[in-house]
Coordinates of C-alpha atoms in Angstrom, one line a residue:
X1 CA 25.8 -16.0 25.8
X2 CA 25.2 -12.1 24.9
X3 CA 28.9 -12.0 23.8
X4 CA 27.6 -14.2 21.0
X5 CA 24.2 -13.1 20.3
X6 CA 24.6 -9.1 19.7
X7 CA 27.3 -9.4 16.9
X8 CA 24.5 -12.1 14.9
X9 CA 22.0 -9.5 15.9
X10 CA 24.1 -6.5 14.6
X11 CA 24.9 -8.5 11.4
X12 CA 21.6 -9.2 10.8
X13 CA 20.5 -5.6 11.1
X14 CA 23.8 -4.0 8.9
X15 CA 22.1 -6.7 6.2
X16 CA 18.7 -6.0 6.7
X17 CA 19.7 -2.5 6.2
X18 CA 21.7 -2.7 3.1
X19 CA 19.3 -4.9 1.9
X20 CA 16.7 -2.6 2.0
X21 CA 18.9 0.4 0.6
X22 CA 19.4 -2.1 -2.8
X23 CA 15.9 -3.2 -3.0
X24 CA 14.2 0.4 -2.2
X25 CA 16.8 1.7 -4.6
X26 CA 16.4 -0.8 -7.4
X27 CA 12.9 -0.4 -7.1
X28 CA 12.6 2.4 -9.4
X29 CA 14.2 0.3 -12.2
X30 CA 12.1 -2.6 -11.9
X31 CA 9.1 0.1 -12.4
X32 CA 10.7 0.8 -15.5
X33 CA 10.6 -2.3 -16.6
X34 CA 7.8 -3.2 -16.0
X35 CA 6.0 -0.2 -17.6
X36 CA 7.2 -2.2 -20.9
X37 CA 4.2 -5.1 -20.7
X38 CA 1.7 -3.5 -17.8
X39 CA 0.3 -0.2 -17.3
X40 CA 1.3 2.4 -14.6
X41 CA -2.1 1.6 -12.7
X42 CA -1.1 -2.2 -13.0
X43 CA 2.8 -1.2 -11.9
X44 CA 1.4 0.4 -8.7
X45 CA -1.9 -2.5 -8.2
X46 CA 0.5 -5.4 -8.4
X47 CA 2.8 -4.6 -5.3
X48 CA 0.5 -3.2 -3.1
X49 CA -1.7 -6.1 -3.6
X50 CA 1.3 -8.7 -3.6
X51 CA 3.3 -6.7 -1.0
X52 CA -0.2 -7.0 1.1
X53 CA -0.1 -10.6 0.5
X54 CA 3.6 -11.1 1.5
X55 CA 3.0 -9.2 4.8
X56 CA -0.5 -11.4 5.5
X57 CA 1.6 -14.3 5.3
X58 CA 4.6 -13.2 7.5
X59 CA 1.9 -11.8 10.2
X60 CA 0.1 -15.5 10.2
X61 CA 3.6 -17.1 10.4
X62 CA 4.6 -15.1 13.4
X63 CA 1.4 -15.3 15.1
X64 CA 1.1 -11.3 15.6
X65 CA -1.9 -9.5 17.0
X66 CA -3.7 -6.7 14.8
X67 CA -5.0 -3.9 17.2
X68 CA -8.5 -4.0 18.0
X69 CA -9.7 -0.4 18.2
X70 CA -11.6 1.1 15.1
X71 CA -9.9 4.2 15.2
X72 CA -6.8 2.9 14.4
X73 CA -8.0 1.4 11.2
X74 CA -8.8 4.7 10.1
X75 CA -5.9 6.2 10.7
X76 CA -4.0 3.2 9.0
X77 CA -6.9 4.0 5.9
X78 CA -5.4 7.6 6.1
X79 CA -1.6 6.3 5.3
X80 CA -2.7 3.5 3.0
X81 CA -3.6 6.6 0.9
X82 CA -0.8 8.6 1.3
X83 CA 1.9 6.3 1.6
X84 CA 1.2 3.6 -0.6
X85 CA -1.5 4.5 -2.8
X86 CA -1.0 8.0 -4.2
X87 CA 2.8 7.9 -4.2
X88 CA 3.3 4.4 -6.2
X89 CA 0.5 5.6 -9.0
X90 CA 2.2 9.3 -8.9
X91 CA 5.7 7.1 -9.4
X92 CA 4.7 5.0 -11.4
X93 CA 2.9 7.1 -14.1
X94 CA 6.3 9.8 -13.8
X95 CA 8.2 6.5 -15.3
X96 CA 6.3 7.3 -18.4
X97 CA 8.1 10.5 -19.0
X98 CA 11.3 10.6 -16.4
X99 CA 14.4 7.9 -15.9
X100 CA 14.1 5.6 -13.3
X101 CA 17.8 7.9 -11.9
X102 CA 15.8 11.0 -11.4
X103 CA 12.4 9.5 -9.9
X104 CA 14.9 7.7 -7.0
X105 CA 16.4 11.3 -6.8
X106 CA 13.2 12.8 -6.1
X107 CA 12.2 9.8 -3.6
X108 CA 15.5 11.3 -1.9
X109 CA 13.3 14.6 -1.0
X110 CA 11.3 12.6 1.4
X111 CA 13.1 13.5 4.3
X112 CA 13.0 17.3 3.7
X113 CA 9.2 17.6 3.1
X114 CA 8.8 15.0 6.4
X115 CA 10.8 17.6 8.0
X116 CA 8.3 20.4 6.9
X117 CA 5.0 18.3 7.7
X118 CA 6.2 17.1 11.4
X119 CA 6.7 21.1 12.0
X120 CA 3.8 22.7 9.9
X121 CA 1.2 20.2 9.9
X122 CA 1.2 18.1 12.3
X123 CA 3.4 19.9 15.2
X124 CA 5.2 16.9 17.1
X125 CA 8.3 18.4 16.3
X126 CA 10.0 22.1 16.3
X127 CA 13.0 23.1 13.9
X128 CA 16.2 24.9 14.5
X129 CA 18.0 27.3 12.8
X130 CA 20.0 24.5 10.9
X131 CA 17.4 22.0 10.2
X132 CA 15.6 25.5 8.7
X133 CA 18.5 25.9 6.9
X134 CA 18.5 22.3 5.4
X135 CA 14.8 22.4 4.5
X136 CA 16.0 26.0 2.1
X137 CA 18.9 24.4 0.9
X138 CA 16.6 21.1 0.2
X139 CA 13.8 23.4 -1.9
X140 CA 16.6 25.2 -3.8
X141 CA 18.4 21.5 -4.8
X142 CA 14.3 20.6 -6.0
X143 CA 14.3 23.8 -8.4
X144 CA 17.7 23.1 -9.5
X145 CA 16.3 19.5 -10.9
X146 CA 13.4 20.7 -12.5
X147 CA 15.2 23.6 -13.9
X148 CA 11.8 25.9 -14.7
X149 CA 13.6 28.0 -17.3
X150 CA 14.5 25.2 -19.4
X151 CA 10.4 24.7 -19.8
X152 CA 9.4 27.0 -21.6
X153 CA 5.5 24.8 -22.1
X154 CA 4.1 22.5 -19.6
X155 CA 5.5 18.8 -21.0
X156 CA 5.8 15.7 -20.1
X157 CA 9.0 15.1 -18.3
X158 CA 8.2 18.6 -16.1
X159 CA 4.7 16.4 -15.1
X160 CA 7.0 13.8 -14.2
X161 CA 8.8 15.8 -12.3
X162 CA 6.7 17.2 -10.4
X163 CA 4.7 13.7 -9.9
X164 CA 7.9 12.3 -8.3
X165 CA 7.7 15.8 -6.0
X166 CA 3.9 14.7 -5.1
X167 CA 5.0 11.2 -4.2
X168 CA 7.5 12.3 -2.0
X169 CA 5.7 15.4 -0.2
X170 CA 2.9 12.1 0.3
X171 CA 5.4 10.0 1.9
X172 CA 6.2 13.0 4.3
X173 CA 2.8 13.4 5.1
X174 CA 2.4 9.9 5.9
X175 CA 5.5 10.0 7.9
X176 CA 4.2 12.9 10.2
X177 CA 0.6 11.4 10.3
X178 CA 1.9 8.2 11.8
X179 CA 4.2 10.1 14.3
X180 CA 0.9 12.3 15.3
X181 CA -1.6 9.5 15.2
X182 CA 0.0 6.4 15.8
X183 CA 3.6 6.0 16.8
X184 CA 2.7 6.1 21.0
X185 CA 0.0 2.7 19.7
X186 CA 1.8 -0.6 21.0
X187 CA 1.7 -2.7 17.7
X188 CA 3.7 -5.4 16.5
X189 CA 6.4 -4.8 14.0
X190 CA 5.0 -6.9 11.2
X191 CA 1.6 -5.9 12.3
X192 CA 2.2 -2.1 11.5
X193 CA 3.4 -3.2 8.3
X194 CA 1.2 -5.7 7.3
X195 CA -1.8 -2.7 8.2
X196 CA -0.2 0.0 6.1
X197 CA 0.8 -2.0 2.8
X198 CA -2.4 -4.7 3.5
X199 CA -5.2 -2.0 3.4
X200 CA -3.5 0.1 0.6
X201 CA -3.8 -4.0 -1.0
X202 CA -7.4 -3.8 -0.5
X203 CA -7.9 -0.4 -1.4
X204 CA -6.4 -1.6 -5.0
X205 CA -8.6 -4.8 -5.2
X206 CA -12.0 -3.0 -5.1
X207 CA -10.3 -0.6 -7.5
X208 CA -9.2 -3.8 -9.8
X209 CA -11.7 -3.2 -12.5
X210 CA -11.4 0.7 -12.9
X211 CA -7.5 0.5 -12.7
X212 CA -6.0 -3.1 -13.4
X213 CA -8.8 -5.2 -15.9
X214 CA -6.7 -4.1 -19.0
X215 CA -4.5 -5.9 -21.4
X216 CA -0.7 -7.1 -20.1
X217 CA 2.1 -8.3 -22.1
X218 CA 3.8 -10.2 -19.8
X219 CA 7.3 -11.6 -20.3
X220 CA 10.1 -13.4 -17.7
X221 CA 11.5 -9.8 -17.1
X222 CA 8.6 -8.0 -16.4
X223 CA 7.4 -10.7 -14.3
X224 CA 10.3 -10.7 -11.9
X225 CA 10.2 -6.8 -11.6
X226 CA 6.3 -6.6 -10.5
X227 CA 7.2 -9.6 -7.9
X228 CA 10.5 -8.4 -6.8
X229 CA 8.7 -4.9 -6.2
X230 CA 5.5 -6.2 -4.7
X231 CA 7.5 -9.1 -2.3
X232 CA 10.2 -7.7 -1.9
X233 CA 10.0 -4.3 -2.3
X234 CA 7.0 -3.5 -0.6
X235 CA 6.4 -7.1 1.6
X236 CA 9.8 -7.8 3.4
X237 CA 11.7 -4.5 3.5
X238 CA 9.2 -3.0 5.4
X239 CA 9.9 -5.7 7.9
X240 CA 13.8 -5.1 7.7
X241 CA 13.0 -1.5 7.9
X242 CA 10.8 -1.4 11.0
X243 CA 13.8 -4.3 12.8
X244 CA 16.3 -1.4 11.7
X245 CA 14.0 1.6 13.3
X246 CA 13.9 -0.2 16.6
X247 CA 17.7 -1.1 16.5
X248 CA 19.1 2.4 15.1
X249 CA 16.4 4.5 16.2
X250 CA 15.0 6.9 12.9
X251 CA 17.5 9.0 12.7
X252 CA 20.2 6.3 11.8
X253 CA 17.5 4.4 10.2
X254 CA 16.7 7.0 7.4
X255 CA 20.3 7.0 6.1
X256 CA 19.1 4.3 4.0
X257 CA 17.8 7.5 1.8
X258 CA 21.2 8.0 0.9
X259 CA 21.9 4.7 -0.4
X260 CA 18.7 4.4 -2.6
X261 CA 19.3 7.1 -4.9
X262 CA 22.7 5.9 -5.6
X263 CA 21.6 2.6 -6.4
X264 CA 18.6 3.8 -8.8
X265 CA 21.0 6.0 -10.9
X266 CA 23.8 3.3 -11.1
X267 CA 21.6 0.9 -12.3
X268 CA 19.4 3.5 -14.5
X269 CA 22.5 4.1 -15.9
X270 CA 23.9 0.4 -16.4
X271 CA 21.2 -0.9 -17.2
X272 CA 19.0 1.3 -19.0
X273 CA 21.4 3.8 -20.3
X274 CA 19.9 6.6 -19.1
X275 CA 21.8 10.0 -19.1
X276 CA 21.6 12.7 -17.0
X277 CA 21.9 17.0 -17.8
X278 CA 24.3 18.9 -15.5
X279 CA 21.3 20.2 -13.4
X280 CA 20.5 17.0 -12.1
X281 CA 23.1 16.0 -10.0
X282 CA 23.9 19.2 -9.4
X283 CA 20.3 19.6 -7.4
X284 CA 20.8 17.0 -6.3
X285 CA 23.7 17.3 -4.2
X286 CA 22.1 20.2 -2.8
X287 CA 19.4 18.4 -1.6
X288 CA 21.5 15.6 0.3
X289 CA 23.5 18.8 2.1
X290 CA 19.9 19.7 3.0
X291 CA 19.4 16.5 4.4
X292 CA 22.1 16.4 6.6
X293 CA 21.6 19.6 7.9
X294 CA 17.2 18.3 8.7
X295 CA 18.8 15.7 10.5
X296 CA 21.3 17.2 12.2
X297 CA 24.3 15.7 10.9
X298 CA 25.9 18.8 9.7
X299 CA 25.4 21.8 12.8
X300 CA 25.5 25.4 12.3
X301 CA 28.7 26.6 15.0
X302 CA 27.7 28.1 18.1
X303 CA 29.3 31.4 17.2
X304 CA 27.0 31.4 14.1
X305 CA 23.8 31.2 16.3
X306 CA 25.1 33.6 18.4
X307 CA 24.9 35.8 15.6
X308 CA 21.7 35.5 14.2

């Protein structure tokens, strides 16, 4: 009987995995998209709201217990802020000024500013040499993207810029606030989920008439985006990704932030037509050696510690 259960188990994973690299990753088109009929505010209200929804449902299906201790609620207010909230508006408004490529490059930084917030502000962690390393290497590929001598004023595409680069130092906070505050908590899967995207939800519901009670020109297109990136994107792949976490453990389960950046400039670029300066990639690249060197996929030698 195991012989036959793990590989269907492993399968599903490798999917859920991949499925969440293409929708995470795609996610920054369908933004784009739908920035052509809704506002930025609307963009961001529409899949925390239906990705709350998605995630109520799945929790009610599944019969799943929500935690019953106040202080945990506040803790999952803390991250509803800084992982859903801020970062989707701060994405979201960027849109208006950078490709849909370049914002899932900057969404690729995540793991180098979780790096410096598990270490510096939160302390459950401690850095070696090479994962120092990574986070410089990481910084330096940032400044290579926004290339500050090409901006000679403060416009609109460095704002973008540097909205993505909020976004993403957000999601690192949020990452090293959950490890601090609530990681040791025993809560379901689809509980967790359903608490961190469900409260963000209702965060943007009292907020609907200063943010979302504004005109929409709605098409089939635009449609599909906002409920591809509210059920999909930010309902059911936080499901596959917290199955993935528990089967890969976060190390392997954070390679997915390879894949997404791939995805969002392929399809910026098929789709949308979007182009990219020499910079871009360039920075780029530097900032996925970082990443490997945070997570310790790439090691300094032995005789190169010995010498420092």
């Amino acid at each position: 009987m195991p012989s036959t259960t793990t590989p269907t188990r492993s399968l599903s994973i490798v999917l859920q995995f991949v499925g969440m690299g293409l929708v995470w990753g795609a996610s920054f088109l369908f933004m784009k998209i739908a920035l052509d009929g809704v506002s930025f505010y609307q963009v961001a209200w529409s899949r925390l709201v239906l990705g709350g929804l998605t995630l109520g449902v799945i929790v009610l299906l599944t019969r799943q217990r929500l935690p019953r201790e106040r202080a945990v609620y506040l803790h999952f207010l803390v991250i509803a802020f800084t992982n859903c909230v801020i970062p989707h508006l701060a994405f979201a408004w960027a849109e208006q000024y950078v490709s849909s490529g370049l914002a899932s490059i900057y969404n690729a930084v995540t793991p180098i500013t979780t790096a410096l917030m598990v270490t510096l502000a939160f302390h459950v962690e401690k850095l070696n040499r090479g994962q120092v390393l990574g986070i410089g290497i990481g910084i330096a590929g940032v400044i290579v993207i926004i290339a500050p001598w090409q901006h000679a004023a403060f416009t609109g595409d460095l704002a973008g810029q540097l909205a993505c680069l909020l976004a993403a130092t957000c999601y690192g906070f949020s990452f090293g606030y959950t490890r601090r505050f609530l990681s040791h908590r025993p809560i379901p899967g689809a509980s967790f989920a359903f608490l961190n995207i469900g409260v963000a939800g209702a965060i943007m519901l009292v907020l609907t008439p200063v943010i979302a009670w504004q005109p929409v020109e709605l098409d089939p297109g635009i449609v599909a985006s906002l409920l591809t990136l509210g059920v999909l994107g930010t309902g059911v792949a936080y499901i596959w990704n917290i199955n993935v976490l528990r089967a890969w453990g976060p190390t392997n389960a954070s390679t997915v932030t390879y894949i997404t950046p791939v995805v969002g400039v392929l399809l910026g670029v098929l789709v949308l037509g979007e182009t990219f300066s020499l910079n871009q990639p360039a920075g780029a690249a530097l900032v996925f050696v970082g990443i490997l060197f945070t997570q310790q996929r790439i090691r300094l030698s032995r005789r190169s510690l010995a010498t420092q």
